[in-house]
Structure formats: structure tokens, C-alpha cells
PDB file of C-alpha atoms in Angstrom:
ATOM      1  CA  MET A 217     -43.074  -3.884  13.473  1.00  0.00           C
ATOM      2  CA  SER A 218     -44.007  -0.518  12.086  1.00  0.00           C
ATOM      3  CA  SER A 219     -42.324   2.768  12.659  1.00  0.00           C
ATOM      4  CA  THR A 220     -43.905   6.164  12.550  1.00  0.00           C
ATOM      5  CA  THR A 221     -42.187   9.429  11.966  1.00  0.00           C
ATOM      6  CA  THR A 222     -43.561  12.552  13.544  1.00  0.00           C
ATOM      7  CA  THR A 223     -42.674  15.989  12.386  1.00  0.00           C
ATOM      8  CA  GLU A 224     -42.403  18.564  15.131  1.00  0.00           C
ATOM      9  CA  ALA A 225     -42.430  22.259  14.477  1.00  0.00           C
ATOM     10  CA  ALA A 226     -39.058  23.854  14.958  1.00  0.00           C
ATOM     11  CA  PRO A 227     -38.899  25.998  18.096  1.00  0.00           C
ATOM     12  CA  PHE A 228     -38.956  29.716  17.522  1.00  0.00           C
ATOM     13  CA  GLU A 229     -37.552  32.664  19.375  1.00  0.00           C
ATOM     14  CA  PRO A 230     -39.997  35.390  20.390  1.00  0.00           C
ATOM     15  CA  LEU A 231     -39.553  38.667  18.550  1.00  0.00           C
ATOM     16  CA  HIS A 232     -39.037  41.812  20.622  1.00  0.00           C
ATOM     17  CA  GLY A 233     -39.694  45.337  19.428  1.00  0.00           C
ATOM     18  CA  GLU A 234     -40.490  48.875  20.396  1.00  0.00           C
ATOM     19  CA  CYS A 235     -41.643  52.120  18.864  1.00  0.00           C
ATOM     20  CA  ILE A 236     -39.155  54.741  17.750  1.00  0.00           C
ATOM     21  CA  CYS A 237     -39.366  56.724  21.011  1.00  0.00           C
ATOM     22  CA  GLY A 238     -39.061  53.566  23.132  1.00  0.00           C
ATOM     23  CA  ASN A 239     -42.194  54.194  25.228  1.00  0.00           C
ATOM     24  CA  VAL A 240     -44.099  51.206  23.832  1.00  0.00           C
ATOM     25  CA  LYS A 241     -42.400  47.807  23.968  1.00  0.00           C
ATOM     26  CA  TYR A 242     -43.855  44.468  22.869  1.00  0.00           C
ATOM     27  CA  ASP A 243     -43.043  40.789  22.396  1.00  0.00           C
ATOM     28  CA  ILE A 244     -44.439  38.518  19.704  1.00  0.00           C
ATOM     29  CA  PHE A 245     -44.909  34.933  20.890  1.00  0.00           C
ATOM     30  CA  ALA A 246     -45.770  33.220  17.630  1.00  0.00           C
ATOM     31  CA  PRO A 247     -44.016  31.387  14.839  1.00  0.00           C
ATOM     32  CA  PRO A 248     -42.454  33.595  12.181  1.00  0.00           C
ATOM     33  CA  PRO A 249     -45.204  35.260  10.173  1.00  0.00           C
ATOM     34  CA  GLY A 250     -45.980  34.541   6.590  1.00  0.00           C
ATOM     35  CA  LYS A 251     -45.404  36.946   3.779  1.00  0.00           C
ATOM     36  CA  PRO A 252     -44.542  40.493   4.945  1.00  0.00           C
ATOM     37  CA  GLY A 253     -46.232  43.486   3.407  1.00  0.00           C
ATOM     38  CA  LEU A 254     -44.741  46.648   1.977  1.00  0.00           C
ATOM     39  CA  CYS A 255     -46.454  50.019   2.179  1.00  0.00           C
ATOM     40  CA  HIS A 256     -45.542  52.932  -0.087  1.00  0.00           C
ATOM     41  CA  CYS A 257     -47.912  55.596   1.311  1.00  0.00           C
ATOM     42  CA  ASN A 258     -46.501  59.012   2.220  1.00  0.00           C
ATOM     43  CA  ASN A 259     -46.998  58.426   5.971  1.00  0.00           C
ATOM     44  CA  CYS A 260     -44.947  55.223   5.907  1.00  0.00           C
ATOM     45  CA  LYS A 261     -42.275  56.852   3.743  1.00  0.00           C
ATOM     46  CA  ARG A 262     -42.033  59.710   6.241  1.00  0.00           C
ATOM     47  CA  GLN A 263     -41.929  57.366   9.233  1.00  0.00           C
ATOM     48  CA  THR A 264     -39.123  55.188   7.849  1.00  0.00           C
ATOM     49  CA  GLY A 265     -37.214  57.754   5.807  1.00  0.00           C
ATOM     50  CA  SER A 266     -37.258  55.394   2.852  1.00  0.00           C
ATOM     51  CA  MET A 267     -39.411  54.566  -0.161  1.00  0.00           C
ATOM     52  CA  PHE A 268     -41.531  52.022   1.785  1.00  0.00           C
ATOM     53  CA  SER A 269     -42.075  50.357   5.154  1.00  0.00           C
ATOM     54  CA  ALA A 270     -42.005  46.617   5.787  1.00  0.00           C
ATOM     55  CA  ASN A 271     -44.887  45.336   7.916  1.00  0.00           C
ATOM     56  CA  ILE A 272     -46.135  42.079   9.373  1.00  0.00           C
ATOM     57  CA  ARG A 273     -49.549  41.301  10.820  1.00  0.00           C
ATOM     58  CA  VAL A 274     -49.943  39.361  14.044  1.00  0.00           C
ATOM     59  CA  LEU A 275     -52.871  38.612  16.334  1.00  0.00           C
ATOM     60  CA  ARG A 276     -53.086  40.808  19.424  1.00  0.00           C
ATOM     61  CA  SER A 277     -53.338  37.674  21.569  1.00  0.00           C
ATOM     62  CA  VAL A 278     -49.722  36.731  20.701  1.00  0.00           C
ATOM     63  CA  CYS A 279     -48.362  40.282  21.015  1.00  0.00           C
ATOM     64  CA  PRO A 280     -48.632  41.564  24.613  1.00  0.00           C
ATOM     65  CA  TYR A 281     -47.242  44.983  25.492  1.00  0.00           C
ATOM     66  CA  ARG A 282     -44.363  45.101  28.010  1.00  0.00           C
ATOM     67  CA  SER A 283     -44.963  48.783  28.658  1.00  0.00           C
ATOM     68  CA  ARG A 284     -47.868  51.150  28.256  1.00  0.00           C
ATOM     69  CA  SER A 285     -50.375  50.568  25.498  1.00  0.00           C
ATOM     70  CA  PRO A 286     -49.973  52.791  22.459  1.00  0.00           C
ATOM     71  CA  ALA A 287     -52.240  55.673  21.632  1.00  0.00           C
ATOM     72  CA  VAL A 288     -54.307  54.959  18.576  1.00  0.00           C
ATOM     73  CA  LEU A 289     -53.668  57.107  15.548  1.00  0.00           C
ATOM     74  CA  ILE A 290     -55.296  56.233  12.272  1.00  0.00           C
ATOM     75  CA  ARG A 291     -54.633  58.249   9.158  1.00  0.00           C
ATOM     76  CA  LEU A 292     -56.335  57.253   5.981  1.00  0.00           C
ATOM     77  CA  GLY A 293     -54.832  58.304   2.718  1.00  0.00           C
ATOM     78  CA  VAL A 294     -56.134  57.769  -0.752  1.00  0.00           C
ATOM     79  CA  ARG A 295     -54.344  54.426  -1.051  1.00  0.00           C
ATOM     80  CA  CYS A 296     -54.082  53.390   2.642  1.00  0.00           C
ATOM     81  CA  ARG A 297     -56.127  50.637   4.240  1.00  0.00           C
ATOM     82  CA  ARG A 298     -55.779  50.421   8.043  1.00  0.00           C
TER      83      ARG A 298
END
């Protein structure tokens, strides 16, 4: 008689978030992301009021909006890649 052991992924809770003004809300239905990124550009410093912002990247397919879609604003600085 042989026995097999299966490893199942631990269940995860969806992450919920919104923009600072609260007009755009979203849910992330995916396992916890890998390594987060830190950005030290002036725009991110201004937005967070700190020396950096912490960011994660997720696929749009696992991050539906619960409210209106955001307006797109892209600012490119000398050291920014977006």
C-alpha cells in the first residue's frame, strides 16, 4: 500500500483597496504577490508624504474595479519607468 501526500496552496483573502479620494475602489483576487517594489521618485514622495512609496504589480485580470475606472495619468521623470 502506498500513500501519497498532496500539497494544497493555502487559501488567501482578497485584498481590497481604493485611491486616496475614494472614487476608485478595487479588489485583488490573487495569491499574495511576490517581492514589492519601492519607488523614490519625487511624484511618489509627494503622493505618500514619505521618502518612498511601496508598490506591487498585479495582472488586470485579477484586479477588477468595484467603482468607476481611473483616469490615466502618466508622468515620466528622469528615473521613472511606468
